[in-house]
Tab-separated table of C-alpha atoms and ligand atoms in Angstrom:
chain	number	residue	atom	x	y	z
A	1	MET	CA	10.104	19.485	-8.560
A	2	GLN	CA	9.893	17.964	-12.108
A	3	GLN	CA	6.378	16.212	-12.636
A	4	PHE	CA	6.740	12.512	-12.602
A	5	ASN	CA	4.787	10.445	-14.889
A	6	PRO	CA	4.337	6.825	-13.320
A	7	GLU	CA	2.794	5.445	-16.337
A	8	GLN	CA	5.621	6.319	-18.661
A	9	ALA	CA	8.192	5.203	-15.959
A	10	MET	CA	6.413	1.841	-15.608
A	11	THR	CA	6.293	0.959	-19.356
A	12	ARG	CA	9.529	2.420	-20.763
A	13	GLY	CA	12.191	-0.308	-21.006
A	14	HIS	CA	10.003	-2.818	-19.142
A	15	ARG	CA	8.883	-5.153	-21.861
A	16	GLU	CA	8.859	-8.768	-20.738
A	17	PHE	CA	8.492	-11.484	-23.468
A	18	GLY	CA	7.213	-14.912	-22.746
A	19	GLU	CA	9.364	-17.845	-23.416
A	20	HIS	CA	8.206	-18.337	-26.836
A	21	GLY	CA	7.769	-14.759	-27.753
A	22	GLY	CA	4.402	-14.388	-25.979
A	23	VAL	CA	3.077	-11.142	-25.270
A	24	THR	CA	2.490	-12.136	-21.586
A	25	PRO	CA	5.610	-13.231	-19.647
A	26	SER	CA	6.096	-16.958	-19.005
A	27	ILE	CA	5.557	-18.265	-15.403
A	28	GLU	CA	8.755	-19.752	-14.116
A	29	ARG	CA	7.442	-22.299	-11.589
A	30	SER	CA	10.656	-24.157	-10.805
A	31	SER	CA	11.878	-24.049	-7.224
A	32	THR	CA	15.360	-24.881	-8.339
A	33	PHE	CA	17.523	-24.461	-11.475
A	34	THR	CA	19.955	-26.705	-13.290
A	35	VAL	CA	23.640	-25.636	-12.853
A	36	LEU	CA	25.198	-26.806	-16.184
A	37	GLU	CA	28.835	-27.012	-14.992
A	38	SER	CA	29.289	-27.951	-11.324
A	39	ASN	CA	32.522	-25.814	-11.003
A	40	THR	CA	30.376	-22.703	-11.158
A	41	MET	CA	28.359	-23.599	-8.244
A	42	PRO	CA	30.450	-21.687	-5.584
A	43	ALA	CA	30.696	-18.467	-7.605
A	44	ILE	CA	26.872	-18.629	-8.182
A	45	PHE	CA	26.080	-19.254	-4.451
A	46	ASN	CA	28.381	-16.331	-3.226
A	47	GLY	CA	26.837	-13.977	-5.858
A	48	GLU	CA	29.831	-13.567	-8.176
A	49	LYS	CA	27.966	-15.170	-11.151
A	50	SER	CA	24.546	-14.213	-12.004
A	51	PRO	CA	22.290	-15.224	-14.909
A	52	GLU	CA	23.710	-12.215	-16.761
A	53	ASN	CA	27.283	-13.114	-16.361
A	54	GLY	CA	27.858	-16.908	-16.952
A	55	GLY	CA	25.937	-18.038	-13.897
A	56	CYS	CA	22.384	-19.125	-13.537
A	57	TYR	CA	19.145	-18.848	-11.358
A	58	LEU	CA	19.698	-21.098	-8.119
A	59	TYR	CA	16.574	-21.361	-5.979
A	60	SER	CA	13.416	-19.479	-6.176
A	61	ARG	CA	13.234	-18.058	-2.521
A	62	HIS	CA	16.546	-16.436	-3.360
A	63	PHE	CA	15.372	-15.074	-6.724
A	64	ASN	CA	12.584	-16.137	-9.238
A	65	PRO	CA	12.345	-14.607	-12.703
A	66	THR	CA	8.622	-14.182	-12.747
A	67	VAL	CA	8.485	-12.650	-9.194
A	68	ASP	CA	11.425	-10.421	-10.249
A	69	ALA	CA	9.473	-9.180	-13.152
A	70	VAL	CA	6.770	-7.760	-10.663
A	71	ALA	CA	9.574	-6.358	-8.423
A	72	ARG	CA	11.201	-4.383	-11.244
A	73	ARG	CA	7.869	-2.987	-12.401
A	74	LEU	CA	7.088	-1.637	-9.123
A	75	ALA	CA	10.486	-0.215	-8.561
A	76	ALA	CA	9.951	1.727	-11.909
A	77	LEU	CA	6.459	2.776	-10.693
A	78	GLU	CA	7.975	4.067	-7.316
A	79	ASP	CA	11.208	5.422	-9.047
A	80	THR	CA	13.302	3.288	-6.607
A	81	ASP	CA	16.396	1.416	-7.692
A	82	TYR	CA	14.943	-1.890	-6.984
A	83	ALA	CA	12.210	-3.843	-5.113
A	84	VAL	CA	11.367	-7.249	-3.625
A	85	CYS	CA	7.973	-9.032	-3.523
A	86	THR	CA	6.703	-10.780	-0.480
A	87	ALA	CA	3.804	-13.060	0.401
A	88	SER	CA	1.763	-10.346	2.114
A	89	GLY	CA	1.867	-6.631	2.971
A	90	ILE	CA	2.276	-7.261	6.565
A	91	SER	CA	5.468	-9.395	5.919
A	92	ALA	CA	6.865	-6.531	3.747
A	93	ILE	CA	6.437	-4.120	6.582
A	94	ALA	CA	7.691	-6.546	9.293
A	95	CYS	CA	10.732	-7.355	7.183
A	96	ALA	CA	11.554	-3.661	6.280
A	97	ILE	CA	11.393	-2.429	9.781
A	98	SER	CA	13.089	-5.346	11.472
A	99	GLN	CA	15.901	-5.044	8.813
A	100	LEU	CA	16.446	-1.398	9.661
A	101	CYS	CA	16.117	-1.941	13.557
A	102	THR	CA	19.292	-4.158	14.219
A	103	CYS	CA	20.062	-4.637	17.966
A	104	GLY	CA	16.717	-3.121	19.177
A	105	GLY	CA	16.297	0.451	18.140
A	106	HIS	CA	13.202	2.795	18.277
A	107	VAL	CA	10.577	3.559	15.812
A	108	VAL	CA	8.383	6.766	15.573
A	109	SER	CA	5.213	5.933	13.864
A	110	SER	CA	2.030	7.646	12.845
A	111	ASN	CA	-0.736	6.351	15.108
A	112	THR	CA	-3.341	6.121	12.372
A	113	VAL	CA	-1.587	3.106	10.683
A	114	TYR	CA	-3.316	-0.188	9.477
A	115	GLY	CA	-4.502	-2.178	12.534
A	116	GLY	CA	-2.051	-5.062	11.846
A	117	THR	CA	0.835	-2.742	11.614
A	118	HIS	CA	-0.146	-1.017	14.802
A	119	ALA	CA	-0.225	-4.453	16.528
A	120	LEU	CA	3.180	-5.275	14.989
A	121	LEU	CA	4.733	-1.857	16.140
A	122	GLY	CA	2.953	-1.826	19.469
A	123	ASP	CA	2.578	-5.330	20.662
A	124	LEU	CA	5.138	-7.666	18.747
A	125	LEU	CA	8.241	-5.771	18.125
A	126	PRO	CA	8.512	-4.566	21.742
A	127	THR	CA	8.849	-8.428	22.678
A	128	MET	CA	11.994	-8.305	20.450
A	129	GLY	CA	13.380	-4.896	22.115
A	130	ILE	CA	12.192	-2.717	19.285
A	131	GLU	CA	9.966	0.187	20.832
A	132	THR	CA	7.642	2.487	19.082
A	133	THR	CA	6.546	5.953	19.900
A	134	PHE	CA	3.079	6.763	18.237
A	135	VAL	CA	2.307	10.380	17.218
A	136	ASP	CA	-0.385	12.119	15.261
A	137	PRO	CA	0.516	12.159	11.600
A	138	THR	CA	-0.890	15.622	10.951
A	139	ASP	CA	1.484	17.049	13.826
A	140	THR	CA	4.733	17.086	11.974
A	141	GLU	CA	6.453	18.669	14.921
A	142	ALA	CA	5.385	15.623	16.966
A	143	PHE	CA	7.581	13.358	14.909
A	144	ARG	CA	10.564	15.664	15.796
A	145	ALA	CA	9.812	15.722	19.380
A	146	ALA	CA	9.631	11.718	19.594
A	147	MET	CA	12.859	11.291	17.907
A	148	ARG	CA	15.679	9.502	20.154
A	149	GLU	CA	19.357	8.881	19.990
A	150	ASP	CA	18.379	5.151	18.865
A	151	THR	CA	15.735	6.082	16.349
A	152	ARG	CA	16.057	3.925	13.289
A	153	VAL	CA	12.828	4.173	11.522
A	154	VAL	CA	10.186	6.736	10.960
A	155	TYR	CA	7.047	5.149	9.698
A	156	THR	CA	3.747	6.582	8.138
A	157	GLU	CA	0.983	5.880	5.702
A	158	VAL	CA	0.288	8.688	3.329
A	159	LEU	CA	-3.467	8.626	4.267
A	160	GLY	CA	-4.049	7.345	7.732
A	161	ASN	CA	-6.115	4.195	7.765
A	162	PRO	CA	-9.049	4.647	8.363
A	163	THR	CA	-9.054	8.305	9.317
A	164	LEU	CA	-7.591	9.621	6.012
A	165	LYS	CA	-5.317	12.072	7.950
A	166	VAL	CA	-2.607	13.349	5.523
A	167	ALA	CA	1.108	13.066	6.564
A	168	ASP	CA	3.438	15.668	5.275
A	169	ILE	CA	5.998	13.315	3.712
A	170	PRO	CA	8.826	15.992	2.674
A	171	ALA	CA	8.736	17.446	6.111
A	172	ILE	CA	8.735	14.167	7.984
A	173	SER	CA	11.463	12.895	5.611
A	174	ARG	CA	13.685	15.931	6.827
A	175	ILE	CA	12.952	15.146	10.374
A	176	ALA	CA	13.997	11.454	9.933
A	177	HIS	CA	17.081	12.222	8.026
A	178	GLU	CA	18.174	14.899	10.547
A	179	GLY	CA	17.806	12.242	13.221
A	180	GLY	CA	19.816	9.677	11.254
A	181	ALA	CA	16.706	7.562	10.672
A	182	ALA	CA	15.014	6.129	7.490
A	183	LEU	CA	11.598	6.996	6.485
A	184	VAL	CA	9.349	4.102	5.583
A	185	VAL	CA	6.057	4.909	3.980
A	186	ASP	CA	3.171	2.584	3.270
A	187	ASN	CA	1.728	3.658	-0.054
A	188	THR	CA	-1.121	0.880	-0.275
A	189	PHE	CA	-3.982	3.593	-0.463
A	190	THR	CA	-2.371	5.771	-2.888
A	191	PRO	CA	-0.439	3.877	-5.695
A	192	VAL	CA	0.252	5.964	-8.778
A	193	LEU	CA	-1.294	8.989	-7.235
A	194	LEU	CA	1.565	9.736	-5.148
A	195	SER	CA	5.333	8.579	-5.286
A	196	PRO	CA	6.785	8.866	-1.625
A	197	ALA	CA	10.348	8.007	-2.694
A	198	ARG	CA	10.232	11.072	-4.910
A	199	LEU	CA	9.124	13.033	-1.801
A	200	GLY	CA	11.954	11.830	0.518
A	201	ALA	CA	11.006	8.287	1.701
A	202	ASP	CA	13.868	5.834	1.863
A	203	VAL	CA	11.712	2.762	1.703
A	204	VAL	CA	8.142	2.347	0.238
A	205	VAL	CA	6.172	-0.703	1.290
A	206	TYR	CA	2.984	-2.033	-0.124
A	207	SER	CA	0.141	-4.447	0.382
A	208	LEU	CA	-0.343	-5.661	-3.198
A	209	THR	CA	-3.580	-7.220	-1.979
A	210	LYS	CA	-5.370	-4.103	-2.427
A	211	PHE	CA	-5.463	-1.481	-5.301
A	212	VAL	CA	-2.321	-2.783	-7.004
A	213	ASN	CA	-3.753	-6.324	-7.706
A	214	GLY	CA	-7.320	-4.852	-7.733
A	215	ALA	CA	-9.339	-8.254	-7.835
A	216	SER	CA	-9.409	-9.194	-4.169
A	217	ASP	CA	-8.184	-12.660	-5.111
A	218	ILE	CA	-4.593	-12.732	-3.892
A	219	ILE	CA	-2.594	-11.711	-0.944
A	220	GLY	CA	0.994	-10.084	-1.688
A	221	GLY	CA	3.287	-7.194	-0.627
A	222	SER	CA	6.481	-5.432	-1.780
A	223	ILE	CA	9.378	-3.351	-0.412
A	224	CYS	CA	10.699	-0.741	-2.814
A	225	GLY	CA	14.134	0.968	-1.883
A	226	SER	CA	17.865	1.289	-2.933
A	227	ASN	CA	19.817	-1.515	-4.366
A	228	GLU	CA	21.701	-1.665	-1.109
A	229	PHE	CA	18.620	-1.938	1.005
A	230	ILE	CA	17.083	-4.762	-1.302
A	231	GLY	CA	20.363	-6.512	-1.111
A	232	ASP	CA	20.368	-6.302	2.744
A	233	LEU	CA	16.865	-7.823	2.673
A	234	MET	CA	18.054	-10.684	0.523
A	235	ASP	CA	21.485	-11.208	2.281
A	236	LEU	CA	22.181	-14.895	2.988
A	237	HIS	CA	23.133	-14.432	6.436
A	238	THR	CA	21.056	-11.530	7.623
A	239	GLY	CA	18.338	-10.755	5.181
A	240	ARG	CA	15.105	-10.625	6.567
A	241	VAL	CA	13.024	-11.544	3.497
A	242	MET	CA	15.674	-14.364	2.744
A	243	LEU	CA	15.731	-15.778	6.194
A	244	LEU	CA	12.183	-15.233	7.406
A	245	GLY	CA	11.111	-16.375	4.151
A	246	PRO	CA	7.734	-14.650	3.110
A	247	THR	CA	8.436	-15.502	-0.580
A	248	MET	CA	5.780	-14.620	-3.257
A	249	ASP	CA	4.490	-17.540	-5.330
A	250	PRO	CA	5.555	-17.180	-9.076
A	251	ARG	CA	1.787	-17.893	-10.015
A	252	VAL	CA	0.628	-15.101	-7.850
A	253	ALA	CA	3.479	-12.906	-9.238
A	254	PHE	CA	2.127	-13.613	-12.740
A	255	ASP	CA	-1.466	-12.496	-11.861
A	256	VAL	CA	-0.313	-9.251	-10.196
A	257	TYR	CA	1.944	-8.668	-13.212
A	258	GLN	CA	-0.966	-8.721	-15.558
A	259	ARG	CA	-2.910	-6.210	-13.533
A	260	ILE	CA	-0.160	-3.500	-13.111
A	261	PRO	CA	-0.655	-2.081	-16.656
A	262	HIS	CA	-4.218	-1.003	-15.961
A	263	LEU	CA	-3.558	0.211	-12.317
A	264	PRO	CA	-3.289	3.964	-13.482
A	265	LEU	CA	-6.565	3.532	-15.319
A	266	ARG	CA	-8.337	2.111	-12.358
A	267	MET	CA	-7.040	4.604	-9.913
A	268	ARG	CA	-8.295	7.363	-12.105
A	269	GLU	CA	-11.652	5.835	-12.166
A	270	HIS	CA	-11.793	4.772	-8.380
A	271	GLY	CA	-10.977	8.592	-7.851
A	272	ALA	CA	-13.546	9.926	-10.257
A	273	ARG	CA	-16.257	7.788	-8.659
A	274	ALA	CA	-15.143	8.735	-5.119
A	275	LEU	CA	-15.116	12.363	-5.733
A	276	ALA	CA	-18.675	12.369	-7.226
A	277	ILE	CA	-20.014	10.371	-4.282
A	278	ALA	CA	-18.270	12.468	-1.655
A	279	SER	CA	-19.270	15.645	-3.236
A	280	ARG	CA	-22.909	14.670	-3.229
A	281	LEU	CA	-22.902	13.308	0.202
A	282	GLU	CA	-21.435	16.779	1.240
A	283	GLU	CA	-24.213	18.631	-0.362
A	284	LEU	CA	-26.746	16.371	1.447
A	285	GLY	CA	-25.124	17.461	4.905
A	286	VAL	CA	-23.610	13.950	5.533
A	287	ASP	CA	-20.395	14.014	7.664
A	288	VAL	CA	-18.117	12.769	4.848
A	289	GLY	CA	-14.365	12.761	4.791
A	290	TYR	CA	-12.357	12.589	1.403
A	291	PRO	CA	-9.158	14.247	0.673
A	292	GLY	CA	-10.279	15.497	-2.680
A	293	LEU	CA	-12.938	17.742	-0.994
A	294	ARG	CA	-11.810	21.173	-0.176
A	295	SER	CA	-13.427	20.952	3.278
A	296	HIS	CA	-10.855	18.084	4.143
A	297	PRO	CA	-8.227	19.410	6.556
A	298	GLY	CA	-5.379	17.771	4.545
A	299	HIS	CA	-6.782	18.780	0.987
A	300	GLU	CA	-4.005	21.368	0.315
A	301	LEU	CA	-1.130	19.301	1.544
A	302	PHE	CA	-2.346	16.175	-0.108
A	303	SER	CA	-2.848	18.034	-3.532
A	304	SER	CA	0.800	19.454	-3.265
A	305	MET	CA	2.179	15.909	-3.083
A	306	LEU	CA	0.097	14.333	-5.917
A	307	ASN	CA	1.349	13.207	-9.388
A	308	GLU	CA	-0.963	15.045	-11.900
A	309	GLY	CA	-4.002	13.439	-13.452
A	310	TYR	CA	-4.885	10.420	-11.220
A	311	GLY	CA	-7.347	12.203	-8.915
A	312	TYR	CA	-7.527	11.723	-5.135
A	313	GLY	CA	-8.022	7.985	-4.575
A	314	GLY	CA	-10.905	5.673	-3.860
A	315	MET	CA	-11.279	6.008	0.075
A	316	ILE	CA	-14.164	7.846	1.579
A	317	THR	CA	-15.182	7.894	5.267
A	318	VAL	CA	-18.727	8.561	6.447
A	319	ASP	CA	-19.258	9.251	10.166
A	320	CYS	CA	-22.564	7.789	11.138
A	321	GLY	CA	-22.414	8.909	14.764
A	322	SER	CA	-22.902	5.478	16.176
A	323	VAL	CA	-22.103	1.749	15.635
A	324	ASP	CA	-25.807	1.052	15.329
A	325	ARG	CA	-26.440	3.636	12.601
A	326	ALA	CA	-23.200	2.558	10.726
A	327	GLY	CA	-24.559	-0.938	10.738
A	328	LYS	CA	-28.015	0.195	9.487
A	329	PHE	CA	-26.249	2.420	6.856
A	330	MET	CA	-24.136	-0.608	5.534
A	331	ASP	CA	-27.048	-3.048	5.629
A	332	ALA	CA	-29.096	-0.590	3.426
A	333	LEU	CA	-26.212	-0.178	1.017
A	334	GLN	CA	-25.614	-3.884	0.505
A	335	ASN	CA	-28.985	-5.456	1.100
A	336	ASP	CA	-31.427	-2.858	-0.252
A	337	GLU	CA	-29.408	-1.069	-3.027
A	338	ASP	CA	-26.723	-3.548	-4.078
A	339	PHE	CA	-24.236	-0.657	-3.837
A	340	GLY	CA	-21.386	-2.825	-2.536
A	341	TYR	CA	-20.362	-5.334	-0.032
A	342	ILE	CA	-19.779	-5.418	3.740
A	343	ALA	CA	-16.185	-6.747	3.858
A	344	VAL	CA	-12.766	-5.735	4.929
A	345	SER	CA	-10.032	-4.824	2.537
A	346	LEU	CA	-10.032	-2.376	-0.285
A	347	GLY	CA	-8.992	-1.620	-3.817
A	348	TYR	CA	-11.559	-4.115	-5.365
A	349	PHE	CA	-13.644	-3.115	-8.429
A	350	ASP	CA	-16.856	-3.338	-6.419
A	351	THR	CA	-17.167	-1.091	-3.421
A	352	LEU	CA	-16.219	-2.557	-0.033
A	353	LEU	CA	-17.739	-1.193	3.272
A	354	THR	CA	-16.466	-1.521	6.817
A	355	CYS	CA	-17.085	-0.090	10.287
A	356	SER	CA	-13.237	0.315	10.973
A	357	GLY	CA	-13.382	0.653	14.863
A	358	SER	CA	-14.879	-2.812	15.350
A	359	SER	CA	-13.065	-4.520	12.427
A	360	THR	CA	-9.841	-3.698	10.704
A	361	SER	CA	-8.711	-1.449	13.549
A	362	SER	CA	-10.066	-3.498	16.471
A	363	GLU	CA	-6.318	-4.211	17.322
A	364	ILE	CA	-6.313	-0.673	18.633
A	365	ALA	CA	-7.754	-0.086	22.071
A	366	PRO	CA	-10.929	2.109	22.311
A	367	ASP	CA	-9.221	4.910	24.125
A	368	GLU	CA	-6.500	4.879	21.557
A	369	GLN	CA	-9.106	4.988	18.869
A	370	ALA	CA	-10.610	8.068	20.316
A	371	SER	CA	-7.519	9.885	20.575
A	372	MET	CA	-6.500	9.194	16.937
A	373	GLY	CA	-9.965	10.455	15.723
A	374	LEU	CA	-11.441	7.079	14.957
A	375	SER	CA	-15.105	7.453	15.827
A	376	PRO	CA	-16.940	4.056	16.646
A	377	GLY	CA	-19.675	5.007	13.880
A	378	LEU	CA	-17.092	5.639	11.179
A	379	VAL	CA	-17.819	3.721	8.003
A	380	ARG	CA	-14.896	3.369	5.543
A	381	MET	CA	-15.934	2.994	1.898
A	382	ALA	CA	-13.391	1.656	-0.546
A	383	VAL	CA	-15.340	2.882	-3.743
A	384	GLY	CA	-15.369	0.646	-6.773
A	385	TYR	CA	-16.151	1.411	-10.330
A	386	THR	CA	-18.829	-0.954	-11.385
A	387	GLY	CA	-22.352	0.018	-11.983
A	388	GLY	CA	-23.617	3.275	-13.510
A	389	ALA	CA	-21.945	6.332	-11.923
A	390	ASP	CA	-25.331	8.231	-11.546
A	391	GLU	CA	-27.073	4.998	-10.304
A	392	ARG	CA	-24.577	4.756	-7.536
A	393	ILE	CA	-25.146	8.301	-6.420
A	394	GLU	CA	-28.827	7.542	-6.231
A	395	GLN	CA	-28.401	4.451	-4.384
A	396	ILE	CA	-26.303	6.005	-1.578
A	397	GLU	CA	-28.502	9.015	-1.407
A	398	ARG	CA	-31.437	6.613	-0.625
A	399	ALA	CA	-29.592	4.692	1.952
A	400	ALA	CA	-28.354	7.922	3.413
A	401	ARG	CA	-31.782	9.296	3.839
A	402	LYS	CA	-33.239	5.924	4.935
A	403	VAL	CA	-30.938	5.872	8.060
A	404	GLY	CA	-31.344	9.672	8.664
A	405	LEU	CA	-27.759	10.696	7.724
A	406	ALA	CA	-28.728	13.115	4.847
A	407	LYS	CA	-30.706	16.363	5.453
B	1	PLP	C1	-4.154	-4.446	4.098
B	1	PLP	C2	-3.053	-3.420	4.518
B	1	PLP	C3	-1.859	-3.964	5.016
B	1	PLP	C4	-1.479	-5.459	5.090
B	1	PLP	O1	-1.476	-5.922	3.961
B	1	PLP	P1	-1.753	-7.621	3.875
B	1	PLP	O2	-1.605	-7.838	2.378
B	1	PLP	O3	-3.039	-7.867	4.194
B	1	PLP	O4	-0.816	-8.474	4.574
B	1	PLP	C5	-0.857	-2.951	5.334
B	1	PLP	N1	-1.070	-1.726	5.060
B	1	PLP	C6	-2.232	-1.170	4.645
B	1	PLP	C7	-2.451	0.345	4.500
B	1	PLP	C8	-3.305	-2.108	4.434
B	1	PLP	O5	-4.563	-1.563	4.011
């Protein structure tokens, strides 16, 4: 496959001037727009007239120019026709799946998905007649075995959260398509690094709250896909985004828009810092998981799917063996070393630390956690890029020795 350059794709033809020629776009805050001639209203309402052909904008839940500027950037980044932004990552996921599962339907999903997604698929959607079979994302054949006549969606994250298990997107895409289902991929952990739509995904969903925004100050999401699918989501009668209404605020959209240009730079630095830390921890005999390490079981597969030059991402796991030691390790990192913060979420410029089993994945029952390989002492580290690179390694080395993790 030809190499894809997401940085070029994102900027080429995507200049967005502000109202007075500003180098930043303007924020269109209006909820409603003036229709200059009343007799054009019906044609605007039924979509015959748009702002490009004699119509005008109508209402900001339908379409807002500032929010749409973000959507177009993200579509360019993901190499899809189009995108729509939402108020959160989970609403993007819920809308995408429920749009595809009309009249019930079945989902085959990776079992190592984000805790909220696991609850959506395993607990909430069954109350609406949509069933999910969970499978191990590294067992590609398990996806095939779980396919049913009524399977509409195959769902996975590229890197399982928090286990960092790697899913074979091209192979899973073939299985989905053979069974007449759409492949939906959550690319929240790996923006820019990897382009799921180019590897066979039909729909790419995001929590923009994490790396894409990068400042831990907004909640947002997006769905990237074909013009037809985005049109379905925005349909006046049956569109899930249109009628369930998780609309992104234009002021939030502006903030996200201003941070997308340096997303590739940030991803490179997250990756460089994470690789250096993971390599050192491995040398020290710590039980560390990072897809950039040759020792990671998914290293080859992950490498084969990456866009060149952006590294392996910012997520590391450290298995501390017990919840108690995980707590001591995180306390030492935060309170003795100033290495990072004990906080959920990821993609911030500072490092964030969580013990996933008892926090972000606590929606998943303990026996299920065990079967998906999530050990109770697993610390998830979303590596930031602040502080001196060498200083950070010294800090984590001291903390690892203090709690007896390092040799
Ligand atoms: C955080 C997260 C979500 C949910 O996104 P919100 O913006 O919090 O709604 C979904 N998927 C992954 C992988 C996440 O990390």
